Tab-separated table of C-alpha atoms in Angstrom:
chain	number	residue	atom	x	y	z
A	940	UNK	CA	0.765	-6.997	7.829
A	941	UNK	CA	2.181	-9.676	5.617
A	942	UNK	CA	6.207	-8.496	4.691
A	943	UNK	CA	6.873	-7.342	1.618
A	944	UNK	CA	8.734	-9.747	-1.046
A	945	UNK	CA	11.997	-8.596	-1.706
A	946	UNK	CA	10.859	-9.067	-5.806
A	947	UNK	CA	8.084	-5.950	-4.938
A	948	UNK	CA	10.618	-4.299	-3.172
A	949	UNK	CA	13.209	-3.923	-5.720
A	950	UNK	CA	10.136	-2.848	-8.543
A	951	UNK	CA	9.309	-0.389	-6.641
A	952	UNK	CA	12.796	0.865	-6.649
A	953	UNK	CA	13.018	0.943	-10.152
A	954	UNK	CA	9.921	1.928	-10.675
A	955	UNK	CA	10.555	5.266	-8.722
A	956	UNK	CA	13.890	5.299	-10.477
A	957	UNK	CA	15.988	5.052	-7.488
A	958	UNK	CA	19.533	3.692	-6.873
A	959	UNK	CA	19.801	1.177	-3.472
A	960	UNK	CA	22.002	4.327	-2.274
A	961	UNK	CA	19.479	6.487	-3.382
A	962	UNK	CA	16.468	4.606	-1.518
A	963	UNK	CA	18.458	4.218	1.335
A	964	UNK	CA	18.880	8.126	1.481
A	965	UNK	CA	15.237	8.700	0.669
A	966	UNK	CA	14.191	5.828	3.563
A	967	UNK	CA	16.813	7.310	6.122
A	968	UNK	CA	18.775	3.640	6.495
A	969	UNK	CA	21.960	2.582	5.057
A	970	UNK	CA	22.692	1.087	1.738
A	971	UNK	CA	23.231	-2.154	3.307
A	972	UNK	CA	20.260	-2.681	4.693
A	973	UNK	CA	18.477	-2.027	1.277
A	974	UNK	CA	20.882	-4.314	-0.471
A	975	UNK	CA	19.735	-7.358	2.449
A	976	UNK	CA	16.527	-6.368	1.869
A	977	UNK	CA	16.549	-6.958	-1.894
A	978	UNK	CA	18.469	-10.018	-1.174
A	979	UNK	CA	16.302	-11.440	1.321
A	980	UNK	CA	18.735	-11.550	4.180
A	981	UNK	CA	16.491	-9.358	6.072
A	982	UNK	CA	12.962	-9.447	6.259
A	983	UNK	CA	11.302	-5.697	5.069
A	984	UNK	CA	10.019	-3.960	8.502
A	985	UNK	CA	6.220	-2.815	8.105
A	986	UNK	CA	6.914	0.684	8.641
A	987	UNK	CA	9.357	0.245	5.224
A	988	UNK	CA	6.740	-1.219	3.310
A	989	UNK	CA	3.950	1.024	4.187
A	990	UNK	CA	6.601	4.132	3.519
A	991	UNK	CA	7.371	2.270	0.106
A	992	UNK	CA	4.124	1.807	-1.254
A	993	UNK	CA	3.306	5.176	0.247
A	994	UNK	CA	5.883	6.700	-2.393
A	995	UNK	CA	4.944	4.799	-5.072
A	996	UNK	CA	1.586	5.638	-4.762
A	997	UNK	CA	1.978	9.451	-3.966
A	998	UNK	CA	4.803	9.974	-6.679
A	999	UNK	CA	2.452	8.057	-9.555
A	1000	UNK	CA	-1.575	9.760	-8.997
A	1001	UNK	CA	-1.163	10.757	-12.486
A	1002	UNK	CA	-1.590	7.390	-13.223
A	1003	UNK	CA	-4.697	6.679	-11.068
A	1004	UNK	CA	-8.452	7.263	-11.645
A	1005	UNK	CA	-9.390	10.176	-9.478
A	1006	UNK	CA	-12.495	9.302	-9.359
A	1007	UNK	CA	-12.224	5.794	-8.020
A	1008	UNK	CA	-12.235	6.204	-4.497
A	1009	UNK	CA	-12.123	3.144	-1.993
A	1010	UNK	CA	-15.349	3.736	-0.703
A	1011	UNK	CA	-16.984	4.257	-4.043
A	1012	UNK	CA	-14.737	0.916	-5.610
A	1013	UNK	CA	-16.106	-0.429	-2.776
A	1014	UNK	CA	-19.419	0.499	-2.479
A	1015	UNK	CA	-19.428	1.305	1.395
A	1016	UNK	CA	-22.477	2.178	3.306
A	1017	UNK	CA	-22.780	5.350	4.930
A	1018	UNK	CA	-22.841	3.236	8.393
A	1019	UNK	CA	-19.396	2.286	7.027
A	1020	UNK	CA	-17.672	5.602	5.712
A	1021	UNK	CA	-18.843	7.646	9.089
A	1022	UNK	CA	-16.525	5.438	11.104
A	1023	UNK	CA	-13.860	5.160	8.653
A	1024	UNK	CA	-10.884	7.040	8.950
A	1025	UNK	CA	-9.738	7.182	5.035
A	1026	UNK	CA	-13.329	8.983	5.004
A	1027	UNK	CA	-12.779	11.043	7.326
A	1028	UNK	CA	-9.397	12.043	6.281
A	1029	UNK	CA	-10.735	12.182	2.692
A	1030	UNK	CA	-7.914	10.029	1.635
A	1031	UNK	CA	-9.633	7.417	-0.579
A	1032	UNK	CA	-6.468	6.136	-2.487
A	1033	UNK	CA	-4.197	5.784	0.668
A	1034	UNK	CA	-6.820	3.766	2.744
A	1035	UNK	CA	-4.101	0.709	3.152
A	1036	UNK	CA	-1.833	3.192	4.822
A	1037	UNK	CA	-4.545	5.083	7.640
A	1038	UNK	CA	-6.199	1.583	8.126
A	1039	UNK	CA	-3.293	-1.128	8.551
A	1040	UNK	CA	-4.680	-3.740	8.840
A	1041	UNK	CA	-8.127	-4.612	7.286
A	1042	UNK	CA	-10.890	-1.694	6.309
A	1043	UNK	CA	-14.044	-1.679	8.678
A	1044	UNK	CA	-16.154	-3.272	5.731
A	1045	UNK	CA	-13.811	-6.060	5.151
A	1046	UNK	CA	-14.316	-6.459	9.130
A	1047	UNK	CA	-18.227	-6.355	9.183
A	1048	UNK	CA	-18.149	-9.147	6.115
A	1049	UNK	CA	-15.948	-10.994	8.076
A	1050	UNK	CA	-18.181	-11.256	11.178
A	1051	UNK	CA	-21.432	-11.455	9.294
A	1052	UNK	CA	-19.833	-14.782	7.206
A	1053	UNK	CA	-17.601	-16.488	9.776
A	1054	UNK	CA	-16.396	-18.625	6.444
A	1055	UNK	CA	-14.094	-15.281	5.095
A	1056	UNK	CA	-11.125	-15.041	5.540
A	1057	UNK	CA	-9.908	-11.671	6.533
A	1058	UNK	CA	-7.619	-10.092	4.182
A	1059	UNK	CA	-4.687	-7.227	4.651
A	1060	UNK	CA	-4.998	-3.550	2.907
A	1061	UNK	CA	-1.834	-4.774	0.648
A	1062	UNK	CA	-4.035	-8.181	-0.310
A	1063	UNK	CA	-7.070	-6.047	-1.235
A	1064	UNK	CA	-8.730	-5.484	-4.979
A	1065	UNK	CA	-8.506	-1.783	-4.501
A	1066	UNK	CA	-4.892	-1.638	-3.836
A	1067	UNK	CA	-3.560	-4.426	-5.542
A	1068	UNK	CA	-5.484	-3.130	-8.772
A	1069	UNK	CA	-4.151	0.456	-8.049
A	1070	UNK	CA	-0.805	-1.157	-7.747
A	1071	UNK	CA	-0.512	-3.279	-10.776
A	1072	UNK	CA	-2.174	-0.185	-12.457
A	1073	UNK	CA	0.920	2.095	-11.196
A	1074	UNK	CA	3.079	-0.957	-11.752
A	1075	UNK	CA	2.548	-1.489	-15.479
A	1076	UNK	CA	2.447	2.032	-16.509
């Protein structure tokens, strides 16, 4: 995964209305370490980022189309959605967060046009849109 920018970092702390002390409470690490992240002396763990946008997302669904689904957004086979684990979990706005890395029809694009470049969960349409979405609210 790609680290987060300390500039996303810090609107997502506003954006969930949250104090540096406060994060650090809510993310279990000191008020130091949120202050260096926002400052860019330390680089934003994945495990952060992924609980970050996790909390954005979870604490904003009001703002989110419920019926725009990953696998509907992006139009996934069924050879696709049996092996996915977002479909399986029925968790079609938190795909980024079961899948980590890239979703298995990013991967079979990928392979059948050598030419793609693969891109992360957090670089996707479908989160990025659902992000700005939250984002601008």
């Amino acid at each position: 995964m790609d680290d987060m920018e300390k500039e996303e970092f810090v609107k997502i702390r506003k954006k969930l209305n949250r104090t540096q002390k406060e994060m650090s409470d809510l993310l279990n690490v000191s008020k130091k370490t949120i202050e260096s992240y926002e400052q860019g002396l330390r680089n934003i763990p994945d495990n952060m980022s992924r609980i970050t946008y996790y909390l954005l997302f979870k604490l904003n669904m009001d703002k989110l189309n419920k019926s725009e689904l990953c696998w509907n957004k992006n139009k996934c086979p069924k050879s696709i959605r049996e092996r996915c684990i977002a479909w399986t979990a029925k968790e079609g706005f938190f795909c980024w967060f079961l899948n980590l890395k890239t979703c298995l029809l990013k991967q079979q694009q990928k392979a059948k046009a050598s030419s793609v470049e693969s891109e992360t969960c957090f670089e996707c349409e479908f989160f990025r849109g659902n992000f700005n979405k939250i984002l601008d609210s």
